[in-house]
JSON list of C-alpha atoms in Angstrom, two decimals:
[
{"chain": "A", "resi": 1, "resn": "UNK", "atom": "CA", "xyz": [53.00, 129.31, 110.44]},
{"chain": "A", "resi": 2, "resn": "UNK", "atom": "CA", "xyz": [51.31, 130.45, 107.24]},
{"chain": "A", "resi": 3, "resn": "UNK", "atom": "CA", "xyz": [51.54, 128.12, 104.25]},
{"chain": "A", "resi": 4, "resn": "UNK", "atom": "CA", "xyz": [53.96, 129.26, 101.54]},
{"chain": "A", "resi": 5, "resn": "UNK", "atom": "CA", "xyz": [51.14, 130.21, 99.16]},
{"chain": "A", "resi": 6, "resn": "UNK", "atom": "CA", "xyz": [49.69, 132.69, 101.67]},
{"chain": "A", "resi": 7, "resn": "UNK", "atom": "CA", "xyz": [53.15, 134.12, 102.36]},
{"chain": "A", "resi": 8, "resn": "UNK", "atom": "CA", "xyz": [53.67, 134.59, 98.63]},
{"chain": "A", "resi": 9, "resn": "UNK", "atom": "CA", "xyz": [50.34, 136.38, 98.28]},
{"chain": "A", "resi": 10, "resn": "UNK", "atom": "CA", "xyz": [51.15, 138.75, 101.15]},
{"chain": "A", "resi": 11, "resn": "UNK", "atom": "CA", "xyz": [54.68, 139.44, 99.90]},
{"chain": "A", "resi": 12, "resn": "UNK", "atom": "CA", "xyz": [53.51, 140.19, 96.35]},
{"chain": "A", "resi": 13, "resn": "UNK", "atom": "CA", "xyz": [50.68, 142.37, 97.60]},
{"chain": "A", "resi": 14, "resn": "UNK", "atom": "CA", "xyz": [53.08, 144.15, 99.94]},
{"chain": "A", "resi": 15, "resn": "UNK", "atom": "CA", "xyz": [55.37, 144.96, 97.00]},
{"chain": "A", "resi": 16, "resn": "UNK", "atom": "CA", "xyz": [52.99, 145.75, 94.16]},
{"chain": "A", "resi": 17, "resn": "UNK", "atom": "CA", "xyz": [50.08, 147.46, 95.93]},
{"chain": "A", "resi": 18, "resn": "UNK", "atom": "CA", "xyz": [52.24, 150.35, 97.26]},
{"chain": "A", "resi": 19, "resn": "UNK", "atom": "CA", "xyz": [54.03, 150.62, 93.89]},
{"chain": "A", "resi": 20, "resn": "UNK", "atom": "CA", "xyz": [50.69, 150.80, 92.10]},
{"chain": "A", "resi": 21, "resn": "UNK", "atom": "CA", "xyz": [49.57, 153.54, 94.49]},
{"chain": "A", "resi": 22, "resn": "UNK", "atom": "CA", "xyz": [52.71, 155.60, 93.92]},
{"chain": "A", "resi": 23, "resn": "UNK", "atom": "CA", "xyz": [53.29, 155.00, 90.19]},
{"chain": "A", "resi": 24, "resn": "UNK", "atom": "CA", "xyz": [49.74, 154.23, 89.07]},
{"chain": "A", "resi": 25, "resn": "UNK", "atom": "CA", "xyz": [49.00, 154.19, 85.35]},
{"chain": "A", "resi": 26, "resn": "UNK", "atom": "CA", "xyz": [45.22, 154.24, 85.79]},
{"chain": "A", "resi": 27, "resn": "UNK", "atom": "CA", "xyz": [43.23, 155.56, 88.74]},
{"chain": "A", "resi": 28, "resn": "UNK", "atom": "CA", "xyz": [41.50, 152.46, 90.09]},
{"chain": "A", "resi": 29, "resn": "UNK", "atom": "CA", "xyz": [40.68, 150.81, 93.39]},
{"chain": "A", "resi": 30, "resn": "UNK", "atom": "CA", "xyz": [42.94, 148.20, 95.00]},
{"chain": "A", "resi": 31, "resn": "UNK", "atom": "CA", "xyz": [39.99, 145.82, 95.19]},
{"chain": "A", "resi": 32, "resn": "UNK", "atom": "CA", "xyz": [38.97, 146.52, 91.61]},
{"chain": "A", "resi": 33, "resn": "UNK", "atom": "CA", "xyz": [36.40, 144.73, 89.50]},
{"chain": "A", "resi": 34, "resn": "UNK", "atom": "CA", "xyz": [37.15, 141.00, 89.43]},
{"chain": "A", "resi": 35, "resn": "UNK", "atom": "CA", "xyz": [39.67, 141.09, 92.30]},
{"chain": "A", "resi": 36, "resn": "UNK", "atom": "CA", "xyz": [38.00, 138.24, 94.31]},
{"chain": "A", "resi": 37, "resn": "UNK", "atom": "CA", "xyz": [37.92, 136.07, 91.18]},
{"chain": "A", "resi": 38, "resn": "UNK", "atom": "CA", "xyz": [41.59, 136.66, 90.50]},
{"chain": "A", "resi": 39, "resn": "UNK", "atom": "CA", "xyz": [42.51, 136.03, 94.15]},
{"chain": "A", "resi": 40, "resn": "UNK", "atom": "CA", "xyz": [40.83, 132.63, 93.72]},
{"chain": "A", "resi": 41, "resn": "UNK", "atom": "CA", "xyz": [42.97, 132.02, 90.63]},
{"chain": "A", "resi": 42, "resn": "UNK", "atom": "CA", "xyz": [46.08, 132.82, 92.64]},
{"chain": "A", "resi": 43, "resn": "UNK", "atom": "CA", "xyz": [45.48, 130.08, 95.17]},
{"chain": "A", "resi": 44, "resn": "UNK", "atom": "CA", "xyz": [44.10, 127.43, 92.81]},
{"chain": "A", "resi": 45, "resn": "UNK", "atom": "CA", "xyz": [46.83, 128.18, 90.27]},
{"chain": "A", "resi": 46, "resn": "UNK", "atom": "CA", "xyz": [49.50, 127.26, 92.79]},
{"chain": "A", "resi": 47, "resn": "UNK", "atom": "CA", "xyz": [48.27, 123.66, 92.91]},
{"chain": "A", "resi": 48, "resn": "UNK", "atom": "CA", "xyz": [47.51, 123.50, 89.20]},
{"chain": "A", "resi": 49, "resn": "UNK", "atom": "CA", "xyz": [51.08, 124.63, 88.53]},
{"chain": "A", "resi": 50, "resn": "UNK", "atom": "CA", "xyz": [52.36, 121.70, 90.54]},
{"chain": "A", "resi": 51, "resn": "UNK", "atom": "CA", "xyz": [50.18, 119.40, 88.45]},
{"chain": "A", "resi": 52, "resn": "UNK", "atom": "CA", "xyz": [51.81, 120.85, 85.34]},
{"chain": "A", "resi": 53, "resn": "UNK", "atom": "CA", "xyz": [55.25, 120.04, 86.75]},
{"chain": "A", "resi": 54, "resn": "UNK", "atom": "CA", "xyz": [54.15, 116.43, 87.27]},
{"chain": "A", "resi": 55, "resn": "UNK", "atom": "CA", "xyz": [52.95, 116.24, 83.65]},
{"chain": "A", "resi": 56, "resn": "UNK", "atom": "CA", "xyz": [56.34, 117.53, 82.46]},
{"chain": "A", "resi": 57, "resn": "UNK", "atom": "CA", "xyz": [58.09, 114.87, 84.54]},
{"chain": "A", "resi": 58, "resn": "UNK", "atom": "CA", "xyz": [55.90, 112.13, 83.07]},
{"chain": "A", "resi": 59, "resn": "UNK", "atom": "CA", "xyz": [56.52, 113.35, 79.50]},
{"chain": "A", "resi": 60, "resn": "UNK", "atom": "CA", "xyz": [60.28, 113.40, 80.11]},
{"chain": "A", "resi": 61, "resn": "UNK", "atom": "CA", "xyz": [60.18, 109.85, 81.46]},
{"chain": "A", "resi": 62, "resn": "UNK", "atom": "CA", "xyz": [58.66, 108.79, 78.15]},
{"chain": "A", "resi": 63, "resn": "UNK", "atom": "CA", "xyz": [61.30, 110.68, 76.17]},
{"chain": "A", "resi": 64, "resn": "UNK", "atom": "CA", "xyz": [64.45, 109.10, 77.61]},
{"chain": "A", "resi": 65, "resn": "UNK", "atom": "CA", "xyz": [65.54, 107.87, 74.18]},
{"chain": "A", "resi": 66, "resn": "UNK", "atom": "CA", "xyz": [65.43, 111.46, 72.88]},
{"chain": "A", "resi": 67, "resn": "UNK", "atom": "CA", "xyz": [67.62, 112.88, 75.64]},
{"chain": "A", "resi": 68, "resn": "UNK", "atom": "CA", "xyz": [71.21, 113.77, 74.83]},
{"chain": "A", "resi": 69, "resn": "UNK", "atom": "CA", "xyz": [73.41, 113.35, 77.93]},
{"chain": "A", "resi": 70, "resn": "UNK", "atom": "CA", "xyz": [76.40, 114.96, 76.21]},
{"chain": "A", "resi": 71, "resn": "UNK", "atom": "CA", "xyz": [74.40, 118.06, 75.33]},
{"chain": "A", "resi": 72, "resn": "UNK", "atom": "CA", "xyz": [72.90, 118.22, 78.82]},
{"chain": "A", "resi": 73, "resn": "UNK", "atom": "CA", "xyz": [76.36, 117.97, 80.36]},
{"chain": "A", "resi": 74, "resn": "UNK", "atom": "CA", "xyz": [77.60, 120.89, 78.27]},
{"chain": "A", "resi": 75, "resn": "UNK", "atom": "CA", "xyz": [74.58, 123.00, 79.16]},
{"chain": "A", "resi": 76, "resn": "UNK", "atom": "CA", "xyz": [74.71, 122.37, 82.90]},
{"chain": "A", "resi": 77, "resn": "UNK", "atom": "CA", "xyz": [78.49, 123.00, 83.05]},
{"chain": "A", "resi": 78, "resn": "UNK", "atom": "CA", "xyz": [78.01, 126.64, 82.06]},
{"chain": "A", "resi": 79, "resn": "UNK", "atom": "CA", "xyz": [77.83, 129.47, 84.64]},
{"chain": "A", "resi": 80, "resn": "UNK", "atom": "CA", "xyz": [74.34, 129.94, 86.09]},
{"chain": "A", "resi": 81, "resn": "UNK", "atom": "CA", "xyz": [74.08, 133.49, 84.71]},
{"chain": "A", "resi": 82, "resn": "UNK", "atom": "CA", "xyz": [74.71, 132.23, 81.18]},
{"chain": "A", "resi": 83, "resn": "UNK", "atom": "CA", "xyz": [72.29, 129.34, 81.61]},
{"chain": "A", "resi": 84, "resn": "UNK", "atom": "CA", "xyz": [69.66, 131.82, 82.83]},
{"chain": "A", "resi": 85, "resn": "UNK", "atom": "CA", "xyz": [70.08, 134.02, 79.75]},
{"chain": "A", "resi": 86, "resn": "UNK", "atom": "CA", "xyz": [69.77, 130.95, 77.51]},
{"chain": "A", "resi": 87, "resn": "UNK", "atom": "CA", "xyz": [66.77, 129.67, 79.48]},
{"chain": "A", "resi": 88, "resn": "UNK", "atom": "CA", "xyz": [64.93, 132.96, 78.96]},
{"chain": "A", "resi": 89, "resn": "UNK", "atom": "CA", "xyz": [65.56, 132.82, 75.20]},
{"chain": "A", "resi": 90, "resn": "UNK", "atom": "CA", "xyz": [64.59, 129.13, 74.86]},
{"chain": "A", "resi": 91, "resn": "UNK", "atom": "CA", "xyz": [61.56, 129.24, 77.14]},
{"chain": "A", "resi": 92, "resn": "UNK", "atom": "CA", "xyz": [60.12, 132.49, 75.84]},
{"chain": "A", "resi": 93, "resn": "UNK", "atom": "CA", "xyz": [60.55, 131.37, 72.23]},
{"chain": "A", "resi": 94, "resn": "UNK", "atom": "CA", "xyz": [58.52, 128.27, 73.07]},
{"chain": "A", "resi": 95, "resn": "UNK", "atom": "CA", "xyz": [55.96, 130.40, 74.89]},
{"chain": "A", "resi": 96, "resn": "UNK", "atom": "CA", "xyz": [55.76, 132.84, 71.97]},
{"chain": "A", "resi": 97, "resn": "UNK", "atom": "CA", "xyz": [54.76, 129.96, 69.67]},
{"chain": "A", "resi": 98, "resn": "UNK", "atom": "CA", "xyz": [52.26, 128.59, 72.19]},
{"chain": "A", "resi": 99, "resn": "UNK", "atom": "CA", "xyz": [50.81, 132.05, 72.77]},
{"chain": "A", "resi": 100, "resn": "UNK", "atom": "CA", "xyz": [50.26, 132.63, 69.06]},
{"chain": "A", "resi": 101, "resn": "UNK", "atom": "CA", "xyz": [48.47, 129.28, 68.86]},
{"chain": "A", "resi": 102, "resn": "UNK", "atom": "CA", "xyz": [46.22, 130.37, 71.74]},
{"chain": "A", "resi": 103, "resn": "UNK", "atom": "CA", "xyz": [45.20, 133.37, 69.66]},
{"chain": "A", "resi": 104, "resn": "UNK", "atom": "CA", "xyz": [45.02, 131.76, 66.23]},
{"chain": "A", "resi": 105, "resn": "UNK", "atom": "CA", "xyz": [43.46, 128.34, 66.91]},
{"chain": "A", "resi": 106, "resn": "UNK", "atom": "CA", "xyz": [39.75, 128.96, 67.62]},
{"chain": "A", "resi": 107, "resn": "UNK", "atom": "CA", "xyz": [39.22, 126.25, 70.25]},
{"chain": "A", "resi": 108, "resn": "UNK", "atom": "CA", "xyz": [42.41, 127.26, 72.09]},
{"chain": "A", "resi": 109, "resn": "UNK", "atom": "CA", "xyz": [41.26, 130.87, 72.07]},
{"chain": "A", "resi": 110, "resn": "UNK", "atom": "CA", "xyz": [38.20, 129.89, 74.11]},
{"chain": "A", "resi": 111, "resn": "UNK", "atom": "CA", "xyz": [40.56, 129.11, 77.00]},
{"chain": "A", "resi": 112, "resn": "UNK", "atom": "CA", "xyz": [42.81, 132.13, 76.47]},
{"chain": "A", "resi": 113, "resn": "UNK", "atom": "CA", "xyz": [39.81, 134.48, 76.22]},
{"chain": "A", "resi": 114, "resn": "UNK", "atom": "CA", "xyz": [39.39, 134.03, 79.98]},
{"chain": "A", "resi": 115, "resn": "UNK", "atom": "CA", "xyz": [42.75, 135.74, 80.55]},
{"chain": "A", "resi": 116, "resn": "UNK", "atom": "CA", "xyz": [41.87, 138.54, 78.13]},
{"chain": "A", "resi": 117, "resn": "UNK", "atom": "CA", "xyz": [38.54, 139.17, 79.86]},
{"chain": "A", "resi": 118, "resn": "UNK", "atom": "CA", "xyz": [40.32, 141.26, 82.50]},
{"chain": "A", "resi": 119, "resn": "UNK", "atom": "CA", "xyz": [39.14, 144.87, 82.21]},
{"chain": "A", "resi": 120, "resn": "UNK", "atom": "CA", "xyz": [41.27, 146.53, 84.91]},
{"chain": "A", "resi": 121, "resn": "UNK", "atom": "CA", "xyz": [44.93, 145.64, 84.89]},
{"chain": "A", "resi": 122, "resn": "UNK", "atom": "CA", "xyz": [47.02, 145.17, 87.99]},
{"chain": "A", "resi": 123, "resn": "UNK", "atom": "CA", "xyz": [49.57, 142.67, 89.35]},
{"chain": "A", "resi": 124, "resn": "UNK", "atom": "CA", "xyz": [46.87, 140.14, 90.27]},
{"chain": "A", "resi": 125, "resn": "UNK", "atom": "CA", "xyz": [45.55, 140.06, 86.69]},
{"chain": "A", "resi": 126, "resn": "UNK", "atom": "CA", "xyz": [48.55, 137.87, 85.85]},
{"chain": "A", "resi": 127, "resn": "UNK", "atom": "CA", "xyz": [46.95, 134.83, 87.45]},
{"chain": "A", "resi": 128, "resn": "UNK", "atom": "CA", "xyz": [43.62, 134.88, 85.62]},
{"chain": "A", "resi": 129, "resn": "UNK", "atom": "CA", "xyz": [44.54, 131.88, 83.48]},
{"chain": "A", "resi": 130, "resn": "UNK", "atom": "CA", "xyz": [42.28, 128.90, 82.79]},
{"chain": "A", "resi": 131, "resn": "UNK", "atom": "CA", "xyz": [43.82, 125.69, 84.22]},
{"chain": "A", "resi": 132, "resn": "UNK", "atom": "CA", "xyz": [43.91, 124.04, 80.79]},
{"chain": "A", "resi": 133, "resn": "UNK", "atom": "CA", "xyz": [45.86, 126.98, 79.38]},
{"chain": "A", "resi": 134, "resn": "UNK", "atom": "CA", "xyz": [48.11, 127.08, 82.44]},
{"chain": "A", "resi": 135, "resn": "UNK", "atom": "CA", "xyz": [49.13, 123.44, 82.03]},
{"chain": "A", "resi": 136, "resn": "UNK", "atom": "CA", "xyz": [49.52, 123.80, 78.24]},
{"chain": "A", "resi": 137, "resn": "UNK", "atom": "CA", "xyz": [51.80, 126.85, 78.43]},
{"chain": "A", "resi": 138, "resn": "UNK", "atom": "CA", "xyz": [53.74, 125.48, 81.38]},
{"chain": "A", "resi": 139, "resn": "UNK", "atom": "CA", "xyz": [54.58, 122.34, 79.44]},
{"chain": "A", "resi": 140, "resn": "UNK", "atom": "CA", "xyz": [55.64, 124.43, 76.42]},
{"chain": "A", "resi": 141, "resn": "UNK", "atom": "CA", "xyz": [57.86, 126.69, 78.55]},
{"chain": "A", "resi": 142, "resn": "UNK", "atom": "CA", "xyz": [59.44, 124.16, 80.89]},
{"chain": "A", "resi": 143, "resn": "UNK", "atom": "CA", "xyz": [59.82, 121.01, 78.80]},
{"chain": "A", "resi": 144, "resn": "UNK", "atom": "CA", "xyz": [62.63, 122.42, 76.58]},
{"chain": "A", "resi": 145, "resn": "UNK", "atom": "CA", "xyz": [64.55, 123.55, 79.67]},
{"chain": "A", "resi": 146, "resn": "UNK", "atom": "CA", "xyz": [64.42, 120.08, 81.24]},
{"chain": "A", "resi": 147, "resn": "UNK", "atom": "CA", "xyz": [65.22, 118.42, 77.94]},
{"chain": "A", "resi": 148, "resn": "UNK", "atom": "CA", "xyz": [68.31, 120.59, 77.43]},
{"chain": "A", "resi": 149, "resn": "UNK", "atom": "CA", "xyz": [69.52, 119.83, 80.93]},
{"chain": "A", "resi": 150, "resn": "UNK", "atom": "CA", "xyz": [69.67, 123.23, 82.62]},
{"chain": "A", "resi": 151, "resn": "UNK", "atom": "CA", "xyz": [70.88, 122.90, 86.21]},
{"chain": "A", "resi": 152, "resn": "UNK", "atom": "CA", "xyz": [68.50, 122.85, 89.16]},
{"chain": "A", "resi": 153, "resn": "UNK", "atom": "CA", "xyz": [69.93, 126.15, 90.38]},
{"chain": "A", "resi": 154, "resn": "UNK", "atom": "CA", "xyz": [69.19, 127.74, 87.02]},
{"chain": "A", "resi": 155, "resn": "UNK", "atom": "CA", "xyz": [65.65, 126.37, 86.97]},
{"chain": "A", "resi": 156, "resn": "UNK", "atom": "CA", "xyz": [64.98, 127.78, 90.45]},
{"chain": "A", "resi": 157, "resn": "UNK", "atom": "CA", "xyz": [66.31, 131.23, 89.49]},
{"chain": "A", "resi": 158, "resn": "UNK", "atom": "CA", "xyz": [64.40, 131.10, 86.21]},
{"chain": "A", "resi": 159, "resn": "UNK", "atom": "CA", "xyz": [61.14, 130.18, 87.98]},
{"chain": "A", "resi": 160, "resn": "UNK", "atom": "CA", "xyz": [61.51, 133.17, 90.33]},
{"chain": "A", "resi": 161, "resn": "UNK", "atom": "CA", "xyz": [62.40, 135.50, 87.45]},
{"chain": "A", "resi": 162, "resn": "UNK", "atom": "CA", "xyz": [59.52, 134.24, 85.32]},
{"chain": "A", "resi": 163, "resn": "UNK", "atom": "CA", "xyz": [57.00, 134.74, 88.13]},
{"chain": "A", "resi": 164, "resn": "UNK", "atom": "CA", "xyz": [58.30, 138.23, 88.94]},
{"chain": "A", "resi": 165, "resn": "UNK", "atom": "CA", "xyz": [58.06, 139.30, 85.29]},
{"chain": "A", "resi": 166, "resn": "UNK", "atom": "CA", "xyz": [54.53, 137.90, 84.98]},
{"chain": "A", "resi": 167, "resn": "UNK", "atom": "CA", "xyz": [53.29, 140.06, 87.87]},
{"chain": "A", "resi": 168, "resn": "UNK", "atom": "CA", "xyz": [55.27, 143.09, 86.71]},
{"chain": "A", "resi": 169, "resn": "UNK", "atom": "CA", "xyz": [53.96, 143.18, 83.14]},
{"chain": "A", "resi": 170, "resn": "UNK", "atom": "CA", "xyz": [50.34, 143.15, 84.31]},
{"chain": "A", "resi": 171, "resn": "UNK", "atom": "CA", "xyz": [50.86, 145.72, 87.07]},
{"chain": "A", "resi": 172, "resn": "UNK", "atom": "CA", "xyz": [49.11, 149.08, 87.01]},
{"chain": "A", "resi": 173, "resn": "UNK", "atom": "CA", "xyz": [52.42, 150.92, 86.74]},
{"chain": "A", "resi": 174, "resn": "UNK", "atom": "CA", "xyz": [53.37, 153.97, 84.73]},
{"chain": "A", "resi": 175, "resn": "UNK", "atom": "CA", "xyz": [57.10, 153.36, 84.56]},
{"chain": "A", "resi": 176, "resn": "UNK", "atom": "CA", "xyz": [59.58, 153.52, 81.70]},
{"chain": "A", "resi": 177, "resn": "UNK", "atom": "CA", "xyz": [62.59, 151.23, 81.47]},
{"chain": "A", "resi": 178, "resn": "UNK", "atom": "CA", "xyz": [64.61, 152.92, 78.74]},
{"chain": "A", "resi": 179, "resn": "UNK", "atom": "CA", "xyz": [66.56, 150.60, 76.44]},
{"chain": "A", "resi": 180, "resn": "UNK", "atom": "CA", "xyz": [65.87, 147.68, 78.81]},
{"chain": "A", "resi": 181, "resn": "UNK", "atom": "CA", "xyz": [62.32, 147.54, 77.43]},
{"chain": "A", "resi": 182, "resn": "UNK", "atom": "CA", "xyz": [63.69, 145.46, 74.52]},
{"chain": "A", "resi": 183, "resn": "UNK", "atom": "CA", "xyz": [65.29, 142.87, 76.80]},
{"chain": "A", "resi": 184, "resn": "UNK", "atom": "CA", "xyz": [62.83, 142.73, 79.72]},
{"chain": "A", "resi": 185, "resn": "UNK", "atom": "CA", "xyz": [59.05, 142.69, 79.29]},
{"chain": "A", "resi": 186, "resn": "UNK", "atom": "CA", "xyz": [57.34, 145.62, 81.00]},
{"chain": "A", "resi": 187, "resn": "UNK", "atom": "CA", "xyz": [53.82, 147.03, 81.49]},
{"chain": "A", "resi": 188, "resn": "UNK", "atom": "CA", "xyz": [54.59, 149.42, 78.61]},
{"chain": "A", "resi": 189, "resn": "UNK", "atom": "CA", "xyz": [54.98, 146.32, 76.41]},
{"chain": "A", "resi": 190, "resn": "UNK", "atom": "CA", "xyz": [52.38, 143.87, 77.71]},
{"chain": "A", "resi": 191, "resn": "UNK", "atom": "CA", "xyz": [49.46, 146.20, 78.44]},
{"chain": "A", "resi": 192, "resn": "UNK", "atom": "CA", "xyz": [49.04, 146.71, 74.70]},
{"chain": "A", "resi": 193, "resn": "UNK", "atom": "CA", "xyz": [48.46, 142.98, 74.32]},
{"chain": "A", "resi": 194, "resn": "UNK", "atom": "CA", "xyz": [45.42, 143.39, 76.59]},
{"chain": "A", "resi": 195, "resn": "UNK", "atom": "CA", "xyz": [44.13, 146.50, 74.83]},
{"chain": "A", "resi": 196, "resn": "UNK", "atom": "CA", "xyz": [40.50, 146.44, 73.78]},
{"chain": "A", "resi": 197, "resn": "UNK", "atom": "CA", "xyz": [41.52, 147.62, 70.30]},
{"chain": "A", "resi": 198, "resn": "UNK", "atom": "CA", "xyz": [40.98, 144.48, 68.12]},
{"chain": "A", "resi": 199, "resn": "UNK", "atom": "CA", "xyz": [43.84, 145.34, 65.76]},
{"chain": "A", "resi": 200, "resn": "UNK", "atom": "CA", "xyz": [46.33, 144.95, 68.61]},
{"chain": "A", "resi": 201, "resn": "UNK", "atom": "CA", "xyz": [45.11, 141.56, 69.93]},
{"chain": "A", "resi": 202, "resn": "UNK", "atom": "CA", "xyz": [47.77, 139.79, 67.88]},
{"chain": "A", "resi": 203, "resn": "UNK", "atom": "CA", "xyz": [50.73, 141.85, 69.06]},
{"chain": "A", "resi": 204, "resn": "UNK", "atom": "CA", "xyz": [53.32, 141.41, 71.82]},
{"chain": "A", "resi": 205, "resn": "UNK", "atom": "CA", "xyz": [53.13, 137.64, 72.30]},
{"chain": "A", "resi": 206, "resn": "UNK", "atom": "CA", "xyz": [56.36, 137.29, 74.28]},
{"chain": "A", "resi": 207, "resn": "UNK", "atom": "CA", "xyz": [56.18, 137.61, 78.06]},
{"chain": "A", "resi": 208, "resn": "UNK", "atom": "CA", "xyz": [59.85, 138.01, 78.92]},
{"chain": "A", "resi": 209, "resn": "UNK", "atom": "CA", "xyz": [61.81, 139.02, 75.83]},
{"chain": "A", "resi": 210, "resn": "UNK", "atom": "CA", "xyz": [60.20, 141.72, 73.63]},
{"chain": "A", "resi": 211, "resn": "UNK", "atom": "CA", "xyz": [62.98, 141.27, 71.09]},
{"chain": "A", "resi": 212, "resn": "UNK", "atom": "CA", "xyz": [61.13, 138.15, 69.93]},
{"chain": "A", "resi": 213, "resn": "UNK", "atom": "CA", "xyz": [58.16, 140.24, 68.81]},
{"chain": "A", "resi": 214, "resn": "UNK", "atom": "CA", "xyz": [60.51, 142.67, 67.13]},
{"chain": "A", "resi": 215, "resn": "UNK", "atom": "CA", "xyz": [62.14, 139.73, 65.32]},
{"chain": "A", "resi": 216, "resn": "UNK", "atom": "CA", "xyz": [58.83, 138.19, 64.22]},
{"chain": "A", "resi": 217, "resn": "UNK", "atom": "CA", "xyz": [57.16, 141.47, 63.29]},
{"chain": "A", "resi": 218, "resn": "UNK", "atom": "CA", "xyz": [54.50, 141.45, 66.02]},
{"chain": "A", "resi": 219, "resn": "UNK", "atom": "CA", "xyz": [55.78, 144.32, 68.15]},
{"chain": "A", "resi": 220, "resn": "UNK", "atom": "CA", "xyz": [53.55, 147.23, 69.17]},
{"chain": "A", "resi": 221, "resn": "UNK", "atom": "CA", "xyz": [55.04, 149.55, 71.78]},
{"chain": "A", "resi": 222, "resn": "UNK", "atom": "CA", "xyz": [54.36, 153.27, 71.24]},
{"chain": "A", "resi": 223, "resn": "UNK", "atom": "CA", "xyz": [56.74, 155.49, 73.15]},
{"chain": "A", "resi": 224, "resn": "UNK", "atom": "CA", "xyz": [54.38, 158.04, 74.68]},
{"chain": "A", "resi": 225, "resn": "UNK", "atom": "CA", "xyz": [50.96, 156.43, 75.07]},
{"chain": "A", "resi": 226, "resn": "UNK", "atom": "CA", "xyz": [49.30, 153.53, 76.84]},
{"chain": "A", "resi": 227, "resn": "UNK", "atom": "CA", "xyz": [45.94, 151.81, 76.35]},
{"chain": "A", "resi": 228, "resn": "UNK", "atom": "CA", "xyz": [42.92, 153.19, 78.19]},
{"chain": "A", "resi": 229, "resn": "UNK", "atom": "CA", "xyz": [40.59, 150.20, 77.87]},
{"chain": "A", "resi": 230, "resn": "UNK", "atom": "CA", "xyz": [41.23, 146.50, 78.33]},
{"chain": "A", "resi": 231, "resn": "UNK", "atom": "CA", "xyz": [39.27, 143.35, 77.63]},
{"chain": "A", "resi": 232, "resn": "UNK", "atom": "CA", "xyz": [37.50, 141.72, 74.71]},
{"chain": "A", "resi": 233, "resn": "UNK", "atom": "CA", "xyz": [34.07, 141.79, 73.10]},
{"chain": "A", "resi": 234, "resn": "UNK", "atom": "CA", "xyz": [33.32, 138.18, 74.11]},
{"chain": "A", "resi": 235, "resn": "UNK", "atom": "CA", "xyz": [30.87, 137.85, 76.99]},
{"chain": "A", "resi": 236, "resn": "UNK", "atom": "CA", "xyz": [32.85, 136.05, 79.70]},
{"chain": "A", "resi": 237, "resn": "UNK", "atom": "CA", "xyz": [31.30, 135.11, 83.08]},
{"chain": "A", "resi": 238, "resn": "UNK", "atom": "CA", "xyz": [32.56, 137.24, 85.95]},
{"chain": "A", "resi": 239, "resn": "UNK", "atom": "CA", "xyz": [32.99, 134.46, 88.52]},
{"chain": "A", "resi": 240, "resn": "UNK", "atom": "CA", "xyz": [35.63, 131.74, 88.82]},
{"chain": "A", "resi": 241, "resn": "UNK", "atom": "CA", "xyz": [33.31, 128.76, 88.32]},
{"chain": "A", "resi": 242, "resn": "UNK", "atom": "CA", "xyz": [31.64, 130.34, 85.30]},
{"chain": "A", "resi": 243, "resn": "UNK", "atom": "CA", "xyz": [35.02, 131.00, 83.74]},
{"chain": "A", "resi": 244, "resn": "UNK", "atom": "CA", "xyz": [36.06, 127.39, 84.30]},
{"chain": "A", "resi": 245, "resn": "UNK", "atom": "CA", "xyz": [33.12, 126.14, 82.25]},
{"chain": "A", "resi": 246, "resn": "UNK", "atom": "CA", "xyz": [33.09, 128.95, 79.67]},
{"chain": "A", "resi": 247, "resn": "UNK", "atom": "CA", "xyz": [35.49, 127.39, 77.09]},
{"chain": "A", "resi": 248, "resn": "UNK", "atom": "CA", "xyz": [33.65, 124.06, 77.12]},
{"chain": "A", "resi": 249, "resn": "UNK", "atom": "CA", "xyz": [30.20, 125.67, 76.82]},
{"chain": "A", "resi": 250, "resn": "UNK", "atom": "CA", "xyz": [31.45, 127.77, 73.88]},
{"chain": "A", "resi": 251, "resn": "UNK", "atom": "CA", "xyz": [32.91, 124.73, 72.13]},
{"chain": "A", "resi": 252, "resn": "UNK", "atom": "CA", "xyz": [29.67, 122.79, 72.62]},
{"chain": "A", "resi": 253, "resn": "UNK", "atom": "CA", "xyz": [27.68, 125.74, 71.27]},
{"chain": "A", "resi": 254, "resn": "UNK", "atom": "CA", "xyz": [29.93, 126.05, 68.22]},
{"chain": "A", "resi": 255, "resn": "UNK", "atom": "CA", "xyz": [29.67, 122.30, 67.57]},
{"chain": "A", "resi": 256, "resn": "UNK", "atom": "CA", "xyz": [25.90, 122.41, 67.18]}
]
């Protein structure tokens, strides 16, 4: 039998590749520029994600005095659907803050620049994330959920929802979601965050709840247009290994 990670890759490809053929936003190849690099990220990211979960567990074990059993009991006693709605708000608020830091703190940007180096957007672009950034953002997103005591069922549903949204918002899809675009992140929302227009780099920081950007004044979501170019001016290596070392080489260069 195929390992779960290979099954996941095939299932996601089987869903998004046909959708991107039928509802394509940009005319591009399935195996577009950087596809092998991003496929490598998909498989390595699976194991790095598990490492992040271990880090969260260790942090929580050191925070036992800060846990509130009464609060956790109240949270976990709620219906799963309500817990899920709360989990999205809590987790994406934490991610919004972390994401802004990735853009505004120079040494953190060196890691996040790897994700923004993608020049052709599709579902697989979601996984081009440097391991250091992946662990950092995972801790920021998941730690509050564990601390508040959301049930295991809620955490499982949230993990599936979070992953699905991540692939959706990067997909090469020309779809409109009506009023739902304010409550569920979409390609119409997130593609602008990857636009090559410098003035829009610091827009649309949320990844699940666009209302957060509306609330904090960082929303940019024109109704009838989409970006035509993606990427950044920084010169990022094209291959996986080069991208792993890029942030450290940049920091060393800047320190001289």
